[in-house]
Tab-separated table of C-alpha atoms and ligand atoms in Angstrom:
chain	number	residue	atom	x	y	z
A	202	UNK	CA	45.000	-69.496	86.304
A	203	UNK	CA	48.572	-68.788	85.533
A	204	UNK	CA	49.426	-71.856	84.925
A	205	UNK	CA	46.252	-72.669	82.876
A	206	UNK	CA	47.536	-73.903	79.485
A	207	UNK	CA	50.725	-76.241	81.081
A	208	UNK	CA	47.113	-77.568	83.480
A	209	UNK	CA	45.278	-77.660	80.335
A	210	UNK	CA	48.026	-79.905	78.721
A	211	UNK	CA	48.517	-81.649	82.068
A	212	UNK	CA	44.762	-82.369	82.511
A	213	UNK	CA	44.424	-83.782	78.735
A	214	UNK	CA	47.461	-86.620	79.166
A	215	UNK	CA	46.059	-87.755	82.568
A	216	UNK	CA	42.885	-88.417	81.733
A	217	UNK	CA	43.809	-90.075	78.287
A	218	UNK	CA	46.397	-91.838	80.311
A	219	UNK	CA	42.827	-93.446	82.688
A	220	UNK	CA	40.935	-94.219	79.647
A	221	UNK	CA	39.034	-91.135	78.953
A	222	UNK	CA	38.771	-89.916	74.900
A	223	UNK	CA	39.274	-86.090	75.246
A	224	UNK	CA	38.445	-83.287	72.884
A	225	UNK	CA	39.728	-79.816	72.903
A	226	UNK	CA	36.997	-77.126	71.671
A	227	UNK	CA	38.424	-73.835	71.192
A	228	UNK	CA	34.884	-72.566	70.277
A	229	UNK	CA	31.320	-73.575	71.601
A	230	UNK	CA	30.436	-74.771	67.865
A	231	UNK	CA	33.611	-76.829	67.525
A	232	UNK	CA	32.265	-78.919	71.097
A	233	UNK	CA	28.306	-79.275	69.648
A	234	UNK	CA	29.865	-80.806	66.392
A	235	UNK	CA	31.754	-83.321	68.783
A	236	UNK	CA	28.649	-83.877	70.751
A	237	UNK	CA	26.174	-84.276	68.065
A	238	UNK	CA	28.591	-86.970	66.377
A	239	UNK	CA	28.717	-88.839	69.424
A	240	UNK	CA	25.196	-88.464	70.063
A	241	UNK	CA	24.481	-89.334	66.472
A	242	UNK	CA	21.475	-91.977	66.561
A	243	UNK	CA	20.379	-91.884	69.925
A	244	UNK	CA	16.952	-91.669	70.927
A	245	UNK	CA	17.535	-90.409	74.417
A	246	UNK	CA	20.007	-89.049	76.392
A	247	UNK	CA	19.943	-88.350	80.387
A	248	UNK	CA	21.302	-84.990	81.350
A	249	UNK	CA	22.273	-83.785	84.595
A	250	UNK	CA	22.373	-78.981	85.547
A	251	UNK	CA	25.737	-77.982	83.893
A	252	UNK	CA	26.298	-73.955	83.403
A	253	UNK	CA	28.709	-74.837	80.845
A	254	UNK	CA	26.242	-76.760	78.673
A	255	UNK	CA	24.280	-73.262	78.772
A	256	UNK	CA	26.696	-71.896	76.738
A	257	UNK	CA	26.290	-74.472	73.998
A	258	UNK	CA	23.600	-74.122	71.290
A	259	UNK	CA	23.441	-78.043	71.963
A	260	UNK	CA	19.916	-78.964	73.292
A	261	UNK	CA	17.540	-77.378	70.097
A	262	UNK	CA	19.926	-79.023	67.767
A	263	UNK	CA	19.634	-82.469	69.307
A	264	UNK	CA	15.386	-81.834	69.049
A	265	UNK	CA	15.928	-81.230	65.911
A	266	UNK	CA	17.441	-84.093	65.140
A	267	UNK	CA	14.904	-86.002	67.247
A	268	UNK	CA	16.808	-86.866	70.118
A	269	UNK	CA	15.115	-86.409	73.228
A	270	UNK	CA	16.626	-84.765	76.257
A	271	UNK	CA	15.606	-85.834	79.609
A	272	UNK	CA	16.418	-83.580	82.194
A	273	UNK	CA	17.049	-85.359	85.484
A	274	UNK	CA	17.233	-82.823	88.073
A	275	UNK	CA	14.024	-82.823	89.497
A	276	UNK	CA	13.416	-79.052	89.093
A	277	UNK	CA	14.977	-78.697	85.894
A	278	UNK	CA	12.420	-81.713	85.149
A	279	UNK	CA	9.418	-80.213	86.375
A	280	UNK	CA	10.010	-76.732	84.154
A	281	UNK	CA	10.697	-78.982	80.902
A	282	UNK	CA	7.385	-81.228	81.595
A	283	UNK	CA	5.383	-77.744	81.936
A	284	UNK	CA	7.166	-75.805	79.802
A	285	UNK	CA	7.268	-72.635	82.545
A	286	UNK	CA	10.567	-70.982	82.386
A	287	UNK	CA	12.858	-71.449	85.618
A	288	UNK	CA	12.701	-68.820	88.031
A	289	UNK	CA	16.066	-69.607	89.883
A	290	UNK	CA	18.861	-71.140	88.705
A	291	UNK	CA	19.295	-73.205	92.299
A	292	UNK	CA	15.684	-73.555	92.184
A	293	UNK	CA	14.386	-73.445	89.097
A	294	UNK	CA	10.370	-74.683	89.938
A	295	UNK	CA	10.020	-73.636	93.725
A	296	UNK	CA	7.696	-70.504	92.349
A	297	UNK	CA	5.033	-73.382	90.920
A	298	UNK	CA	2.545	-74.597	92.899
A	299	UNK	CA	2.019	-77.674	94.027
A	300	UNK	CA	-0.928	-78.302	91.809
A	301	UNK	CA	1.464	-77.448	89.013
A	302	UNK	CA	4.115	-79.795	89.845
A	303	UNK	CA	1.492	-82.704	90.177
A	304	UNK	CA	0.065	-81.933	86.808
A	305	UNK	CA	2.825	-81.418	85.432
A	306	UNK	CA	4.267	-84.778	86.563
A	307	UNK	CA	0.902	-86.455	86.215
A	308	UNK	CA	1.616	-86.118	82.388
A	309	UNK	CA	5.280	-87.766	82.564
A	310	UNK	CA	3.680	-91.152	84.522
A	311	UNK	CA	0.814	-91.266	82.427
A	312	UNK	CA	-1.584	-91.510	85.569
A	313	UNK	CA	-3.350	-88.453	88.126
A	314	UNK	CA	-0.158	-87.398	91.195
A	315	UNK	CA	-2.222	-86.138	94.383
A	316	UNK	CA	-0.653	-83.227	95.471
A	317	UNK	CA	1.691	-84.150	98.238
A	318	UNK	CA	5.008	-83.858	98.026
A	319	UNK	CA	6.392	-87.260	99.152
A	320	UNK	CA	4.055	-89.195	96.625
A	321	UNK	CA	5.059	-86.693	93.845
A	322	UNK	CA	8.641	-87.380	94.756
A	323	UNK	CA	7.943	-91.123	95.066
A	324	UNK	CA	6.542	-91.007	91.249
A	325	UNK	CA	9.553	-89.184	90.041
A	326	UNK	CA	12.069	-91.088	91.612
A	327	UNK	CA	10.776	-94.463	89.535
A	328	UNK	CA	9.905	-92.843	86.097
A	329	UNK	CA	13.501	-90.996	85.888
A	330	UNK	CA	15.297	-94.194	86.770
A	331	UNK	CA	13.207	-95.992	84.000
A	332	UNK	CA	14.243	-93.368	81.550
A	333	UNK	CA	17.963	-93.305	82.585
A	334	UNK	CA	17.924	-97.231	82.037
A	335	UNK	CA	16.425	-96.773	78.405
A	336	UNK	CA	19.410	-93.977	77.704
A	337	UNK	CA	22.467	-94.931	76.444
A	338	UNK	CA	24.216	-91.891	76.502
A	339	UNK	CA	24.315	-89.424	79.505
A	340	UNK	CA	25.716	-85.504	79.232
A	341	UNK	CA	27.035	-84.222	82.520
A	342	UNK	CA	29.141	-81.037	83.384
A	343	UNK	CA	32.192	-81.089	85.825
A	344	UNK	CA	32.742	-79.051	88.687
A	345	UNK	CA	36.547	-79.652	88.804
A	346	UNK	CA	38.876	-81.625	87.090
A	347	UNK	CA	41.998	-82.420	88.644
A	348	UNK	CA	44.899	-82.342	86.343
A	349	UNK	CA	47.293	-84.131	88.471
A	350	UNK	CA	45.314	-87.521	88.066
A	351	UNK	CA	43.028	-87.154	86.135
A	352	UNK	CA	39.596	-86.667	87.754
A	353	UNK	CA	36.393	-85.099	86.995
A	354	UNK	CA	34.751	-84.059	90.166
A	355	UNK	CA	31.036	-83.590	90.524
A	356	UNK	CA	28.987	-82.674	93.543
A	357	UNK	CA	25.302	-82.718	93.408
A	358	UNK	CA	22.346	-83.712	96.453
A	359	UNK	CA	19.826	-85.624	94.749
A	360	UNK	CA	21.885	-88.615	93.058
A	361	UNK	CA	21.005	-88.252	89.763
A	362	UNK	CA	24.399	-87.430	87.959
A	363	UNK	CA	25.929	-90.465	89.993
A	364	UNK	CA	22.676	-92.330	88.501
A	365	UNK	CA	24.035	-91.096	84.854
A	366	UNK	CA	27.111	-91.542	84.924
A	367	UNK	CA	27.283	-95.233	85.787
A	368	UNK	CA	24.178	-96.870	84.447
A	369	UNK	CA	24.302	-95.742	80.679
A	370	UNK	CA	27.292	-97.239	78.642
A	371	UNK	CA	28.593	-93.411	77.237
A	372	UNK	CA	29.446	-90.550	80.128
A	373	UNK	CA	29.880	-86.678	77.923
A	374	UNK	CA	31.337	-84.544	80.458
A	375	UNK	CA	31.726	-80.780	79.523
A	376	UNK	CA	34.191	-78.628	80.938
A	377	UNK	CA	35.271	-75.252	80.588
A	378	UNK	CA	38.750	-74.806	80.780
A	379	UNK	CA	38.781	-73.155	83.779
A	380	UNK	CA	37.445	-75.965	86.173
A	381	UNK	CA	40.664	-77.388	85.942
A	382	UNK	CA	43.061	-77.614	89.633
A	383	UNK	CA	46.300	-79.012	89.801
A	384	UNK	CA	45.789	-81.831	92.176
A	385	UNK	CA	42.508	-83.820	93.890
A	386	UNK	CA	43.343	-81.194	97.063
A	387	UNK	CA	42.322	-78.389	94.755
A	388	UNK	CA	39.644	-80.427	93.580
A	389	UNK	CA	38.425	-81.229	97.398
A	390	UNK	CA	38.388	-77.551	98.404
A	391	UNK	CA	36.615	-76.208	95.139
A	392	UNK	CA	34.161	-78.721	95.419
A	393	UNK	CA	33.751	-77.922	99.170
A	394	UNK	CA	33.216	-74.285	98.411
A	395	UNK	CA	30.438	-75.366	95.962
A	396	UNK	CA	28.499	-76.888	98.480
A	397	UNK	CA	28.650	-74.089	100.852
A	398	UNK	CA	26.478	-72.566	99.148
A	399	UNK	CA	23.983	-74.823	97.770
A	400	UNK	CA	20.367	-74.360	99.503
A	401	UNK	CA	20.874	-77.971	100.169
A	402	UNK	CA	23.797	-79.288	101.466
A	403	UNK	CA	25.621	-81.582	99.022
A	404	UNK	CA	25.098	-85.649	99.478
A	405	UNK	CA	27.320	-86.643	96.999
A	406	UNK	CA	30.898	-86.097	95.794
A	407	UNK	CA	32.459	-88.090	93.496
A	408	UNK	CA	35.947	-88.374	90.948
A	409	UNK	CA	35.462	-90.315	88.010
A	410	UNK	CA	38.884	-91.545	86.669
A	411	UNK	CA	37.851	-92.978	83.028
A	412	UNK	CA	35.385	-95.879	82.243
A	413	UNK	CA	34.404	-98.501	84.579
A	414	UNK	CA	36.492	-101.459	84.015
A	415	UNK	CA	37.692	-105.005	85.437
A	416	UNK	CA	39.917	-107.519	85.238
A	417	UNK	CA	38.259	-110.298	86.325
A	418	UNK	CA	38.024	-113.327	83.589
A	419	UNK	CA	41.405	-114.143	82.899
A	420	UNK	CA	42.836	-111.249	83.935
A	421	UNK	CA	41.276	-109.434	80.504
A	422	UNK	CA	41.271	-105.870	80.995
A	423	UNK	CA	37.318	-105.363	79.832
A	424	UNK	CA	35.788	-101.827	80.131
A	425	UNK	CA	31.848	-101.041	81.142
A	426	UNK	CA	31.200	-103.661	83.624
A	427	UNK	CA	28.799	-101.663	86.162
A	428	UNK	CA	29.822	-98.379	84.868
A	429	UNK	CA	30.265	-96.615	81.583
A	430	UNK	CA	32.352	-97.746	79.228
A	431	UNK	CA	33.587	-94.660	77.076
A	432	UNK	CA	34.203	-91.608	78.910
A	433	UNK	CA	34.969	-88.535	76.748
A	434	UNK	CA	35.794	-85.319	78.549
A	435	UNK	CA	35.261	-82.054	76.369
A	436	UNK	CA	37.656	-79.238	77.530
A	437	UNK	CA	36.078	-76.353	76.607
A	438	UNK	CA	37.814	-72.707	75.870
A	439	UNK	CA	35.075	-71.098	74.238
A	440	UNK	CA	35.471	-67.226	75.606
A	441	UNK	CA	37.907	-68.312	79.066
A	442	UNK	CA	41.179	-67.180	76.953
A	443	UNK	CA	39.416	-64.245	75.715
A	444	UNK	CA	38.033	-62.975	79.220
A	445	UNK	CA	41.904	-63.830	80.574
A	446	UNK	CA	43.543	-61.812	77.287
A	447	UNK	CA	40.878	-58.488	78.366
A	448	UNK	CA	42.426	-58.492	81.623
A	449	UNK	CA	39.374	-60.289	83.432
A	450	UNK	CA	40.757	-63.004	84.448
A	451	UNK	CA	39.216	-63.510	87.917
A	452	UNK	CA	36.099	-64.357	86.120
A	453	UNK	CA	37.820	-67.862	85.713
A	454	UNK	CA	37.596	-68.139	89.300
A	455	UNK	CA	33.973	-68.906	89.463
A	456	UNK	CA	33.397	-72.139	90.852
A	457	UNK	CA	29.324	-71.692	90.141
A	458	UNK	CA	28.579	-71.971	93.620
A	459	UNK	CA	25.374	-69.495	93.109
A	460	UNK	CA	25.880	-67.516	95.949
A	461	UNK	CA	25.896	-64.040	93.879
A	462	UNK	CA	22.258	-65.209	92.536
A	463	UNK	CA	21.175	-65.576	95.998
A	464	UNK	CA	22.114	-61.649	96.935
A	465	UNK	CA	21.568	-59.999	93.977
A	466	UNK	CA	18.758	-57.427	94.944
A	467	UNK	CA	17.639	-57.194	90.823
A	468	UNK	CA	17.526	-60.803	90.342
A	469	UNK	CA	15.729	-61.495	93.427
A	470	UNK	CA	12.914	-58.384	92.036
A	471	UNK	CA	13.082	-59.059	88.129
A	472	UNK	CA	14.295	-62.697	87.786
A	473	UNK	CA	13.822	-63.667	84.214
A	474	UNK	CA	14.631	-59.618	83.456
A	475	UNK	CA	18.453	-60.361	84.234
A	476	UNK	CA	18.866	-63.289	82.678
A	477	UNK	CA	19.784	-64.898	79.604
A	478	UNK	CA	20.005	-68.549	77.879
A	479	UNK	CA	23.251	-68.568	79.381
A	480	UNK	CA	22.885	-67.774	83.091
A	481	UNK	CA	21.330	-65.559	85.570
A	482	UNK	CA	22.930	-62.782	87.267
A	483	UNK	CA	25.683	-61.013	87.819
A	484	UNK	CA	27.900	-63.936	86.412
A	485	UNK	CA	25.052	-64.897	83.754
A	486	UNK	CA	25.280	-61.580	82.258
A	487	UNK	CA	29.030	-61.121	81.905
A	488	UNK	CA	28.737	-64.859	80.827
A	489	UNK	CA	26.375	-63.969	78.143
A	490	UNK	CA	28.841	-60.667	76.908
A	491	UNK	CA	31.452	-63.377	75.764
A	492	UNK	CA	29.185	-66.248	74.406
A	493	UNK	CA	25.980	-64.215	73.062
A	494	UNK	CA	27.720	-60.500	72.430
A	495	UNK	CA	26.814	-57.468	73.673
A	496	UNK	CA	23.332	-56.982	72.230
A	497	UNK	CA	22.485	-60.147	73.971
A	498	UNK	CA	23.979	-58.655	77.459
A	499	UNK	CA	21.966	-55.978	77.170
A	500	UNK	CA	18.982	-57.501	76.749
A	501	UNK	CA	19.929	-60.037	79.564
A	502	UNK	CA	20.403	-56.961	82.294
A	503	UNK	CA	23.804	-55.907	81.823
A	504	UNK	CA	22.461	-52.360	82.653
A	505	UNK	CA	20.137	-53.502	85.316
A	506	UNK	CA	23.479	-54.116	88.280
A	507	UNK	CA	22.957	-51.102	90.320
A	508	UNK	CA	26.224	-51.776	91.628
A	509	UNK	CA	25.707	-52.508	95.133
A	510	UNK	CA	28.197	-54.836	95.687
A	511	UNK	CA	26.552	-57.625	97.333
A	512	UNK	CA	27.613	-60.002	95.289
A	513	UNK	CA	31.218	-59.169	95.430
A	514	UNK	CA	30.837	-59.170	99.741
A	515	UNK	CA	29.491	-62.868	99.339
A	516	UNK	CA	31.799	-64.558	96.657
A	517	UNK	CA	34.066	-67.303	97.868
A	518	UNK	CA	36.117	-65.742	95.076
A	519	UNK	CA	36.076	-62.591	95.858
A	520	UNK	CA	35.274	-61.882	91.969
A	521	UNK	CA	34.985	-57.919	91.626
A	522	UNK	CA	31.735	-58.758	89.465
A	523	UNK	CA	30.194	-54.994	89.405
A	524	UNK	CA	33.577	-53.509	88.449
A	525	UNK	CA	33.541	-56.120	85.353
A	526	UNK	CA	29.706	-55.486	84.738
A	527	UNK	CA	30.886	-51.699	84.473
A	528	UNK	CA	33.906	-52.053	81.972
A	529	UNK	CA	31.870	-54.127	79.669
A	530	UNK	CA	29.292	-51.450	80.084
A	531	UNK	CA	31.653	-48.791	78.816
A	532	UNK	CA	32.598	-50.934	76.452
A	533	UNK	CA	28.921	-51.337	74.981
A	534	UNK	CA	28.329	-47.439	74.904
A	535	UNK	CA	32.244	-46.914	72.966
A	536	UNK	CA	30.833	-49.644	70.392
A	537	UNK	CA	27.704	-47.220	70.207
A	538	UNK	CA	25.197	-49.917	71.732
A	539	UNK	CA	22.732	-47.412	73.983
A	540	UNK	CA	19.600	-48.557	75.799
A	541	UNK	CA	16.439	-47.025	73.638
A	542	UNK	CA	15.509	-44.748	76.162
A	543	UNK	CA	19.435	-43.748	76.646
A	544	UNK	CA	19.092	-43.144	73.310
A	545	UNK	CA	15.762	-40.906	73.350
A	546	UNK	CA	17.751	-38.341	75.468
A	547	UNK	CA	20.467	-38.204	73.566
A	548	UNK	CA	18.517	-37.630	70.282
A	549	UNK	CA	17.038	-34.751	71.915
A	550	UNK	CA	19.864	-33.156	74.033
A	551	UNK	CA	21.475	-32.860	70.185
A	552	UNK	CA	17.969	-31.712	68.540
A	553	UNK	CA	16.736	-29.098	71.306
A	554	UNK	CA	19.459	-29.197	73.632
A	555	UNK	CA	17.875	-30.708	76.818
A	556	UNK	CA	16.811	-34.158	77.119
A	557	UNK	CA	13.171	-33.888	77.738
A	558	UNK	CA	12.851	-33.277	74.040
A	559	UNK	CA	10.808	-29.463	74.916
A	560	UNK	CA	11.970	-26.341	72.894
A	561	UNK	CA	13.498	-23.904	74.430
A	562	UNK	CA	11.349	-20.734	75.237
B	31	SF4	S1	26.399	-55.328	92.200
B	31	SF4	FE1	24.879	-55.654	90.591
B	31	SF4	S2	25.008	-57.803	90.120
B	31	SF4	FE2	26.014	-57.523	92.088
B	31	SF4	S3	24.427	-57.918	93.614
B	31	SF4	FE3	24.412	-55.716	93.209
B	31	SF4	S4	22.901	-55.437	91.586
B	31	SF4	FE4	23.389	-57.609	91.634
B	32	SF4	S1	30.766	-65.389	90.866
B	32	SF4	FE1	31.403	-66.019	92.926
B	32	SF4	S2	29.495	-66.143	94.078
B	32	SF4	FE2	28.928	-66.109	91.920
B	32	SF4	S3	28.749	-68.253	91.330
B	32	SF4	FE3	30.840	-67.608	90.869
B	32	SF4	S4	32.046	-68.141	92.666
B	32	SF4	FE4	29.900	-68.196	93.280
């Protein structure tokens, strides 16, 4: 991270140099407008889990426009067919039943799922390869990119983002700045520590070095043979200079791995109560402090950490997340945002001078 703009700059020329287009956003808005141009026309597009595309006020404007979104993660597929809200990030359907998940993917194949789990996985397999085939563009996240040679690393278990990422002509991959390594070793071990801690293990890694291409007739250099053919990268900034500026710079050190989610005693108990559109948890919240503001922290369980540390013991970053989950707390209450009952006992500590609000005898 001390080297992150000379990586930044690094990171930008290789992967022009492989045949990737690559925008800089400095601010979440600046990336949408890029995406929406890109995606301009488009019926469908094929997405794969990215915490970066959280942070993006991307998916309502492309419904608006008509565009329709196809998750392809299986669980994130199952909440958008039934319109429940995810439970777990990692997991985001496990809390439905399996009545739920057949009706709810009943409605996707247009014909009645039994309720097994093979044959439900069977049906979804099929219909989400028929709807990746009708997309033309697919929107993907990165875990790493390696400046060094320009790579975008992704690891995932089910297949689906190395489904997207070769069978529609267009690959959007969205990157905050701070997924960037110097070299594919980096790249390797990040991507290794991700996969520690999935709840599966990973099946898949892969490095995509710019659009699929051969040489084949003549010798003709010709892009998109079995892959995609334009491969834009969007570096992302967004709050990552900001957080490094404050002094909280270890919160670029996040590879998203999940394991803080997994230990957090208040997520575990409240789950959508520390949460926000931008993530869950411990990371989530602080998350949420630089994209949504404060109010928005609040509200997503920035004063619901008790502070017990668990997910600092766990991270393969050692990221002190309460002690940053406490500064932005002070923070909040010297910019005079209070939780309403925080407030009630203030009002009457100053009224009757004790907080229960009961006069004095
Ligand atoms: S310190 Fe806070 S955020 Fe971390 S595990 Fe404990 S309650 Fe959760
Ligand atoms: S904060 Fe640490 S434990 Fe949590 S997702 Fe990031 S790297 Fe993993």
């Amino acid at each position: 991270m001390d080297r992150l703009e000379e990586l930044v700059e690094q990171a930008r020329d290789s992967l022009r140099a492989v045949g990737c287009e690559v925008f800089e956003a400095r601010r979440g808005e600046e990336a949408v407008k890029y995406l929406l141009d890109q995606l301009e026309g488009e019926g469908v597009v094929v997405k794969s889990k990215s915490n970066t595309l959280k942070e993006l006020d991307l998916l309502e404007r492309l419904e608006e426009r008509g565009v329709e979104v196809v998750e392809t993660d299986l669980g994130d597929r199952i909440i958008q067919l039934s319109g429940e809200e995810p439970l777990h990030p990692v997991g985001p359907a496990v809390h439905l039943t399996l009545e739920e998940v057949a009706a709810a993917l009943s409605r996707e194949v247009g014909r009645e799922l039994p309720p097994d789990v093979e044959e439900l996985i069977r049906a979804s397999r099929l219909r989400l390869r028929e709807r990746i085939l009708e997309a033309r563009v697919a929107l993907t996240g990165a875990n790493v990119i390696a400046a060094e040679e320009g790579a975008i690393g992704l690891v995932e278990n089910e297949g689906n983002i190395s489904l997207i990422t070769r069978l529609p002509e267009k690959h959007l991959a969205v990157a905050g700045i701070d997924k960037i390594v110097p070299t594919l070793e980096e790249a390797v071990t990040v991507m290794k520590t991700c996969e520690a801690f999935l709840t599966v293990t990973g099946a898949y890694y892969s490095f995509i070095r710019g659009p699929s291409r051969t040489a084949d007739v003549m010798g003709i250099e010709q892009f998109g043979m079995h892959g995609a053919k334009e491969v834009h990268v969007i570096l992302l900034d967004g709050w990552r200079r900001e957080a490094a500026r404050k002094g909280m710079k270890e919160l670029l050190y996040c590879c998203n791995c999940g394991a803080c989610l997994s230990v957090c005693p208040v997520l575990l108990e409240t789950a959508h109560a520390f949460s926000s559109r931008v993530g869950a948890g411990p990371m989530g919240v602080v998350r949420t402090w630089f994209v949504l503001g404060p109010e928005e922290a609040i509200r997503g369980g920035l004063f619901a950490c008790t502070g017990c540390g668990a997910c600092r013991k766990i991270c393969p970053a050692s990221i002190d997340l309460p002690r940053l989950i406490e500064r932005l707390r002070v923070e909040a209450c010297s910019r005079g945002f209070t939780l309403p009952p925080h407030s009630s006992l203030a009002e009457n500590i100053l009224r009757v001078g004790n907080p229960f609000g009961e006069k004095p005898e």
